[in-house]
Amino acid sequence: MSDQVSDQGGLTIHDRPNSYIGRGVPRPNARRLIHGRGTFTDDIKLPRMVHVAYVRSPFAHADILSIDTSAAEAAPGVVAVVTGAEFAKRITPWEGVLTHLQGMRSPPQYPLAVDRARWQGEPVVAVVAETRAQAEDAIELVQIDWKELPAATDMMRAMDADAPVIHPEYGNNLCWERNVDVGDVDAAYASAAAVVEDSFVFSRHTGVTLEPRVIVADYNAGEEKLTVYHATQGPHMIHAILSKHLDLPEHCVRIVCKDVGGAFGIKVHTYGDEIGAAVLSVMLKRPVKFAADRLESFTSDIHARDHRIEGKMAVDKDGRITALEIDDITGIGPYSMYPRSSGIELNQVLNLAGGSYDIGSYRARGRVVFQNKPLMCQYRAVGHPIATMLTEALVEKAAQASGIDVLEFRQRNLMADDDYPRNTVSGVPLEKLSHHAALAKLTGMIDYDGLRKDQAASREKGVYRGIGFASMIEVTSPSPAFYGVGGAPISAQDGTTVRLDAKGNVIVSSSVTEQGQGAESMLAQIAATAVGVDMANVRIITGDTEMTPYGGGTWASRGTGIAGEATVRAGRALREQVLEVAGIMLQSDAGSLDIRAGKIVDADTGNERMDLAEVGRVVYYRGDTLPKDYQAELVATRHYVPKAYPFAFTNGIHCCHLEVDTDTGIVKILGYWVVEDCGTVINPLLVDDQVRGGVVQGIGGALYEECIYSPEGQLLNGNLADYLVPMAFEMPDIEVGHVSTPTADSELGAKGAGEAGTAGAPAAITNAINDALMPLNARLTINPMTPERILNAIGKV
Amino acid sequence: MTETARLPEVEVSLTVNGERVTRRIEPRMTLVDFLRLELELTGSHVGCEHGVCGACTVRVDDEIVRGCLMFAVQADGTNVVTIEGLADGGSEDDLLEAFRERNAVQCGFCTPGMVMTASDLLARYPSASRDEIREFLSGNYCRCTGYQAIVDAIEKVSQSRAGGGR
Ligand code: FES
Ligand code: FES
């Protein structure tokens, strides 16, 4: 029997009847969100729950000389007022360094500033009250005597000899430096037909999840157990961190993650104000809620980008790229964020630059510096938009210098589709990509000649239209090489448990989380297919460290590639268990049976033999009718961790068609196309909308979004009216096409798709704007390309 | 802030989703806080508290308003409908279903406000074009979807209502 079962197991997920793989079915959890019946963490109300609000530093850099909390303590409803120094006695500090980023340094950080504040918005004093409004009233009454210090805010000057040194023990403001030198860049310059250069500026922006960060910590002193309701992307990560720094045994901490109102990398870090709520709950032995308001989100959520890069590219007489050189500096705030570190974005820029192309030589220097601004860390498409934009801007400039059309130039230089496995020029292994197939697919979607003709005709009329492209690669499904090897408590594996209930329904619990991508739909589609039931009979459980297997969570586009594969394996294991029992009940070979649409059937004929509910009934209620020496199991857990490659790289290409109003500087996007290759597509509806949502976030970074700071380190536009994000009216319809190159590393063959839109959009838009403005001899290499900057570039202001 | 905090509580009475409710509240309490904290109608969300994002959109009598810009006392005597009431009311089932089918929801945080706004749009401009739909939605931010799926869903409902497909 077991031989035959393993034959059955030899069939892959792609051979299953009634498959949900590749079907654009609606998400099972969508209705309650649409009906306003979701449970976001701020919706949670617990008995005896109190609220914390924080006094935050009004200065970018200042010593705390004294704090007087007496008036606040006496205010109505106030339960406790706790200073940073008191927190420091109750928790061990953290250090945001990864050991594999050699030489990186960052000093110990406490949840609140202890004796010196190092950015405007750093929490300094916690006020706990019965209502949030009372806590906010009382923070006005906390008296702090400050001594303002000179601030190091401009990252370009952070390494100057006279710059204020944020951590005097280091002697300067360097956090980490990395150098890459591959091939002979100087020889390539010497023999080049053309060398092109640009200086790039990527401004600071932030994630603006529509739901601000929120946590409810509930310490039960009777159980000595901390239960934390948290809007997070990585429940097991925050579990490990709280356990370690609050010195609570891991099994005495539980993280519950309900609905999360957008994350994009913002909700996967260690924020002092959130950890502070957990400390306060232990102190006060009652539930404590912290919900950031929008104004504090802007100065306490992680920021991203903030890079300045000098880039240089050499081409030979045949129009082939022979060298790429970059020098990148990035400012990360006064600490490296724990536990992912703030070095990863720069590391990704250095890894990904030039990553789509066959380039002989590459030289890069990257420096990560401390500054008195909010912490910078990993936001959607970490490093990708920067690496892609600098590469693609230089590619189009080099094509023009070579007198070759930009698409023809890409055809000459993109890595050949039949030349894998291979490495990027920076040395990162690639399993298999499809740049040329993607380009061919894209040119089938757009009318390139027609767009060029329209461009020429429009220019005659003084209308400036441009077409820009961006080829890109995308990091998804990272192995432990991303964080684990650097010592961070961040799992690269995921697990799924699948069990049959007594009525033949399938209950799936998984370590990944849902923030809107459709993770629960992906899990349900795969589990239903692997077991052989209707999706309507599948229930998904995520976001609970006590109820799900251990795993990484949802970030870096890892849910489908990793948890999806674990679910394939767990689903098949449950099917085999069910068929073993059914074989005994029906006196048939288990291997001759299958499960289809919730029925046990003869695999050959599809003839129905028994309802799945009958298996549940007999196993759970009438085990006495099964053989005495046989114990049935109707639950299986499987895990998966990628091992063959450090990352499951995907690729894609974007095209943007737009018009620049040269009187107002306003950009109107006329058309936008993306081709993405994420391997096996589980749900095309969800994948396409991931790409579209990603493109729109990329458009935000390219055209609108910027945290504008004064030289003293004061955020000047920290509200949603002054910080612009993409709105419905300005956004285009986006057409998405696919090429499919499944990874052979897993049975499912799926890779991620969450970063691709954001990765490529800034490059495609920058190239399109520069294409539009070429007759005016204007060129922009700064993001965002605001109307003012555009008018400046064309000499109108 | 502390001045307003000292104002005595006042009584408000209004109809919310068809039910009469009366509460004593601080005059500074916003309508969305009243709905979320006093009535535990947590479907209306708070994304900015300064009138920009639209996550708090509810209907007060015949107008949609931003629940964070209106004090609860200003709603005294009015008839308020929240997403919970709209979803249970039955008259907008085609709209709710179109959002589901077209995946016009990702994280779902903007969604109740979007649905309230979309319902108002369809009532006022039953044959709005895609551009007009986009313009009407400009006061509702969505950070996840890129808006296209939402526009598709609303457009589909507008077309099917026009064709009598309701
Ligand atoms: S919360 Fe009211 S508009 Fe944003
Ligand atoms: S679905 Fe997340 S903000 Fe709209």
Short mmCIF file of N, CA, C and O in Angstrom, two decimals, chain B residues 93-162:
data_model
loop_
_atom_site.label_atom_id
_atom_site.label_comp_id
_atom_site.label_asym_id
_atom_site.label_seq_id
_atom_site.Cartn_x
_atom_site.Cartn_y
_atom_site.Cartn_z
N ASP B 93 -25.93 45.80 -2.15
CA ASP B 93 -25.28 44.49 -2.23
C ASP B 93 -24.47 44.32 -3.51
O ASP B 93 -23.43 43.68 -3.51
N ASP B 94 -24.99 44.91 -4.61
CA ASP B 94 -24.25 44.77 -5.87
C ASP B 94 -22.89 45.46 -5.79
O ASP B 94 -21.89 44.98 -6.31
N LEU B 95 -22.85 46.59 -5.10
CA LEU B 95 -21.59 47.32 -4.94
C LEU B 95 -20.61 46.53 -4.07
O LEU B 95 -19.43 46.37 -4.40
N LEU B 96 -21.11 46.01 -2.96
CA LEU B 96 -20.26 45.22 -2.06
C LEU B 96 -19.71 44.00 -2.79
O LEU B 96 -18.54 43.65 -2.68
N GLU B 97 -20.58 43.36 -3.57
CA GLU B 97 -20.17 42.16 -4.28
C GLU B 97 -19.16 42.49 -5.39
O GLU B 97 -18.23 41.74 -5.63
N ALA B 98 -19.35 43.65 -6.02
CA ALA B 98 -18.40 44.04 -7.08
C ALA B 98 -17.02 44.28 -6.49
O ALA B 98 -16.00 43.93 -7.09
N PHE B 99 -16.96 44.88 -5.30
CA PHE B 99 -15.66 45.07 -4.64
C PHE B 99 -15.00 43.72 -4.39
O PHE B 99 -13.81 43.55 -4.56
N ARG B 100 -15.80 42.74 -3.97
CA ARG B 100 -15.24 41.42 -3.66
C ARG B 100 -14.76 40.73 -4.93
O ARG B 100 -13.64 40.24 -5.00
N GLU B 101 -15.61 40.72 -5.92
CA GLU B 101 -15.27 39.99 -7.14
C GLU B 101 -14.07 40.59 -7.86
O GLU B 101 -13.24 39.87 -8.40
N ARG B 102 -13.97 41.89 -7.87
CA ARG B 102 -12.89 42.55 -8.60
C ARG B 102 -11.64 42.70 -7.74
O ARG B 102 -10.64 43.25 -8.17
N ASN B 103 -11.66 42.22 -6.49
CA ASN B 103 -10.54 42.40 -5.58
C ASN B 103 -10.22 43.89 -5.40
O ASN B 103 -9.06 44.30 -5.42
N ALA B 104 -11.25 44.68 -5.20
CA ALA B 104 -11.06 46.11 -4.99
C ALA B 104 -10.72 46.41 -3.54
O ALA B 104 -10.97 47.50 -3.03
N VAL B 105 -10.18 45.42 -2.87
CA VAL B 105 -9.80 45.55 -1.47
C VAL B 105 -8.49 44.79 -1.29
O VAL B 105 -8.37 43.67 -1.75
N GLN B 106 -7.54 45.44 -0.68
CA GLN B 106 -6.35 44.68 -0.27
C GLN B 106 -6.35 44.64 1.26
O GLN B 106 -7.01 43.78 1.84
N CYS B 107 -5.68 45.58 1.92
CA CYS B 107 -5.67 45.49 3.38
C CYS B 107 -7.04 45.76 3.99
O CYS B 107 -7.33 45.34 5.10
N GLY B 108 -7.89 46.51 3.28
CA GLY B 108 -9.24 46.74 3.78
C GLY B 108 -9.38 47.93 4.69
O GLY B 108 -10.47 48.20 5.19
N PHE B 109 -8.30 48.67 4.92
CA PHE B 109 -8.41 49.79 5.86
C PHE B 109 -9.14 50.98 5.23
O PHE B 109 -9.93 51.64 5.89
N CYS B 110 -8.89 51.22 3.94
CA CYS B 110 -9.59 52.33 3.26
C CYS B 110 -10.99 51.92 2.84
O CYS B 110 -11.81 52.76 2.50
N THR B 111 -11.24 50.61 2.79
CA THR B 111 -12.39 50.08 2.07
C THR B 111 -13.75 50.57 2.57
O THR B 111 -14.59 50.97 1.75
N PRO B 112 -14.01 50.56 3.89
CA PRO B 112 -15.32 51.07 4.30
C PRO B 112 -15.57 52.51 3.82
O PRO B 112 -16.66 52.82 3.33
N GLY B 113 -14.56 53.36 3.92
CA GLY B 113 -14.70 54.73 3.44
C GLY B 113 -14.89 54.78 1.94
O GLY B 113 -15.68 55.58 1.42
N MET B 114 -14.19 53.92 1.23
CA MET B 114 -14.33 53.85 -0.22
C MET B 114 -15.75 53.43 -0.61
O MET B 114 -16.34 53.98 -1.54
N VAL B 115 -16.26 52.43 0.10
CA VAL B 115 -17.60 51.94 -0.22
C VAL B 115 -18.64 53.02 0.06
O VAL B 115 -19.56 53.24 -0.74
N MET B 116 -18.49 53.73 1.18
CA MET B 116 -19.43 54.82 1.49
C MET B 116 -19.39 55.88 0.40
O MET B 116 -20.44 56.39 -0.04
N THR B 117 -18.18 56.22 -0.03
CA THR B 117 -18.02 57.23 -1.07
C THR B 117 -18.57 56.72 -2.40
O THR B 117 -19.25 57.46 -3.13
N ALA B 118 -18.28 55.47 -2.72
CA ALA B 118 -18.74 54.89 -3.99
C ALA B 118 -20.27 54.85 -4.04
O ALA B 118 -20.89 55.14 -5.07
N SER B 119 -20.88 54.55 -2.91
CA SER B 119 -22.33 54.48 -2.86
C SER B 119 -22.93 55.87 -3.13
O SER B 119 -23.91 56.03 -3.88
N ASP B 120 -22.30 56.90 -2.56
CA ASP B 120 -22.75 58.27 -2.78
C ASP B 120 -22.55 58.67 -4.24
O ASP B 120 -23.43 59.28 -4.87
N LEU B 121 -21.40 58.31 -4.78
CA LEU B 121 -21.10 58.62 -6.19
C LEU B 121 -22.13 58.01 -7.12
O LEU B 121 -22.64 58.67 -8.03
N LEU B 122 -22.45 56.73 -6.89
CA LEU B 122 -23.39 56.05 -7.78
C LEU B 122 -24.79 56.65 -7.68
O LEU B 122 -25.53 56.68 -8.67
N ALA B 123 -25.13 57.15 -6.49
CA ALA B 123 -26.44 57.78 -6.34
C ALA B 123 -26.49 59.13 -7.05
O ALA B 123 -27.48 59.48 -7.67
N ARG B 124 -25.40 59.88 -6.95
CA ARG B 124 -25.39 61.23 -7.53
C ARG B 124 -25.12 61.24 -9.03
O ARG B 124 -25.68 62.02 -9.77
N TYR B 125 -24.17 60.40 -9.43
CA TYR B 125 -23.75 60.40 -10.85
C TYR B 125 -23.80 58.97 -11.37
O TYR B 125 -22.78 58.31 -11.51
N PRO B 126 -25.00 58.49 -11.67
CA PRO B 126 -25.15 57.06 -12.00
C PRO B 126 -24.36 56.65 -13.24
O PRO B 126 -24.04 55.49 -13.39
N SER B 127 -24.06 57.59 -14.12
CA SER B 127 -23.33 57.16 -15.32
C SER B 127 -21.96 57.82 -15.42
O SER B 127 -21.52 58.21 -16.49
N ALA B 128 -21.29 57.94 -14.27
CA ALA B 128 -19.97 58.57 -14.26
C ALA B 128 -18.97 57.80 -15.11
O ALA B 128 -18.98 56.57 -15.14
N SER B 129 -18.10 58.54 -15.80
CA SER B 129 -17.03 57.92 -16.59
C SER B 129 -15.91 57.49 -15.64
O SER B 129 -15.89 57.86 -14.46
N ARG B 130 -14.93 56.75 -16.17
CA ARG B 130 -13.79 56.34 -15.33
C ARG B 130 -13.09 57.56 -14.75
O ARG B 130 -12.71 57.58 -13.58
N ASP B 131 -12.89 58.58 -15.57
CA ASP B 131 -12.21 59.78 -15.07
C ASP B 131 -13.03 60.46 -13.98
O ASP B 131 -12.48 60.95 -12.99
N GLU B 132 -14.33 60.48 -14.17
CA GLU B 132 -15.18 61.11 -13.15
C GLU B 132 -15.18 60.29 -11.86
O GLU B 132 -15.19 60.84 -10.77
N ILE B 133 -15.15 58.96 -12.01
CA ILE B 133 -15.06 58.11 -10.81
C ILE B 133 -13.75 58.42 -10.09
O ILE B 133 -13.72 58.65 -8.87
N ARG B 134 -12.67 58.47 -10.84
CA ARG B 134 -11.37 58.75 -10.23
C ARG B 134 -11.38 60.11 -9.52
O ARG B 134 -10.84 60.26 -8.43
N GLU B 135 -12.00 61.08 -10.16
CA GLU B 135 -12.03 62.41 -9.55
C GLU B 135 -12.84 62.40 -8.25
O GLU B 135 -12.43 62.97 -7.24
N PHE B 136 -13.97 61.71 -8.28
CA PHE B 136 -14.83 61.66 -7.09
C PHE B 136 -14.12 60.97 -5.92
O PHE B 136 -14.34 61.29 -4.76
N LEU B 137 -13.25 60.00 -6.25
CA LEU B 137 -12.54 59.25 -5.21
C LEU B 137 -11.31 59.97 -4.69
O LEU B 137 -10.60 59.45 -3.84
N SER B 138 -11.06 61.18 -5.21
CA SER B 138 -9.80 61.83 -4.85
C SER B 138 -9.67 62.15 -3.37
O SER B 138 -8.57 62.37 -2.89
N GLY B 139 -10.76 62.17 -2.65
CA GLY B 139 -10.67 62.40 -1.21
C GLY B 139 -10.53 61.12 -0.40
O GLY B 139 -10.61 61.16 0.82
N ASN B 140 -10.38 60.02 -1.07
CA ASN B 140 -10.22 58.74 -0.37
C ASN B 140 -8.89 58.12 -0.77
O ASN B 140 -8.72 57.71 -1.92
N TYR B 141 -7.97 58.05 0.17
CA TYR B 141 -6.66 57.49 -0.15
C TYR B 141 -6.70 55.97 -0.02
O TYR B 141 -7.29 55.44 0.92
N CYS B 142 -6.07 55.31 -0.96
CA CYS B 142 -5.81 53.88 -0.82
C CYS B 142 -4.33 53.69 -1.07
O CYS B 142 -3.81 54.15 -2.08
N ARG B 143 -3.67 53.04 -0.16
CA ARG B 143 -2.23 52.89 -0.29
C ARG B 143 -1.86 51.54 -0.93
O ARG B 143 -0.72 51.31 -1.26
N CYS B 144 -2.85 50.66 -1.08
CA CYS B 144 -2.53 49.29 -1.50
C CYS B 144 -2.86 49.00 -2.96
O CYS B 144 -2.08 48.38 -3.66
N THR B 145 -4.06 49.37 -3.39
CA THR B 145 -4.57 48.82 -4.65
C THR B 145 -4.07 49.54 -5.88
O THR B 145 -4.15 49.00 -6.99
N GLY B 146 -3.63 50.79 -5.75
CA GLY B 146 -3.33 51.58 -6.93
C GLY B 146 -4.60 52.12 -7.58
O GLY B 146 -4.56 52.71 -8.65
N TYR B 147 -5.75 51.88 -6.95
CA TYR B 147 -7.07 52.43 -7.31
C TYR B 147 -7.78 51.74 -8.48
O TYR B 147 -8.99 51.81 -8.60
N GLN B 148 -7.02 51.11 -9.37
CA GLN B 148 -7.65 50.62 -10.62
C GLN B 148 -8.78 49.64 -10.33
O GLN B 148 -9.85 49.71 -10.93
N ALA B 149 -8.55 48.71 -9.41
CA ALA B 149 -9.57 47.70 -9.11
C ALA B 149 -10.82 48.37 -8.53
O ALA B 149 -11.95 47.94 -8.81
N ILE B 150 -10.62 49.42 -7.75
CA ILE B 150 -11.77 50.13 -7.16
C ILE B 150 -12.57 50.82 -8.26
O ILE B 150 -13.80 50.75 -8.28
N VAL B 151 -11.86 51.47 -9.17
CA VAL B 151 -12.55 52.14 -10.29
C VAL B 151 -13.29 51.10 -11.13
O VAL B 151 -14.44 51.30 -11.51
N ASP B 152 -12.64 49.98 -11.40
CA ASP B 152 -13.29 48.90 -12.16
C ASP B 152 -14.58 48.45 -11.49
O ASP B 152 -15.61 48.26 -12.15
N ALA B 153 -14.51 48.23 -10.18
CA ALA B 153 -15.69 47.72 -9.46
C ALA B 153 -16.84 48.72 -9.54
O ALA B 153 -17.99 48.34 -9.81
N ILE B 154 -16.54 49.99 -9.33
CA ILE B 154 -17.60 51.01 -9.35
C ILE B 154 -18.17 51.14 -10.77
O ILE B 154 -19.39 51.24 -10.96
N GLU B 155 -17.28 51.12 -11.74
CA GLU B 155 -17.73 51.24 -13.14
C GLU B 155 -18.67 50.09 -13.49
O GLU B 155 -19.70 50.28 -14.15
N LYS B 156 -18.32 48.91 -13.02
CA LYS B 156 -19.15 47.75 -13.34
C LYS B 156 -20.55 47.90 -12.73
O LYS B 156 -21.56 47.60 -13.38
N VAL B 157 -20.62 48.36 -11.50
CA VAL B 157 -21.93 48.54 -10.86
C VAL B 157 -22.72 49.61 -11.60
O VAL B 157 -23.93 49.45 -11.87
N SER B 158 -22.04 50.70 -11.97
CA SER B 158 -22.74 51.77 -12.68
C SER B 158 -23.32 51.23 -13.98
O SER B 158 -24.47 51.51 -14.32
N GLN B 159 -22.53 50.43 -14.70
CA GLN B 159 -23.03 49.88 -15.96
C GLN B 159 -24.18 48.91 -15.74
O GLN B 159 -25.17 48.92 -16.46
N SER B 160 -24.04 48.05 -14.72
CA SER B 160 -25.10 47.05 -14.56
C SER B 160 -26.38 47.70 -14.02
O SER B 160 -27.47 47.30 -14.38
N ARG B 161 -26.25 48.75 -13.20
CA ARG B 161 -27.46 49.44 -12.75
C ARG B 161 -28.13 50.14 -13.93
O ARG B 161 -29.35 50.15 -14.04
N ALA B 162 -27.32 50.73 -14.80
CA ALA B 162 -27.89 51.43 -15.97
C ALA B 162 -28.62 50.45 -16.87
O ALA B 162 -29.65 50.76 -17.46
#
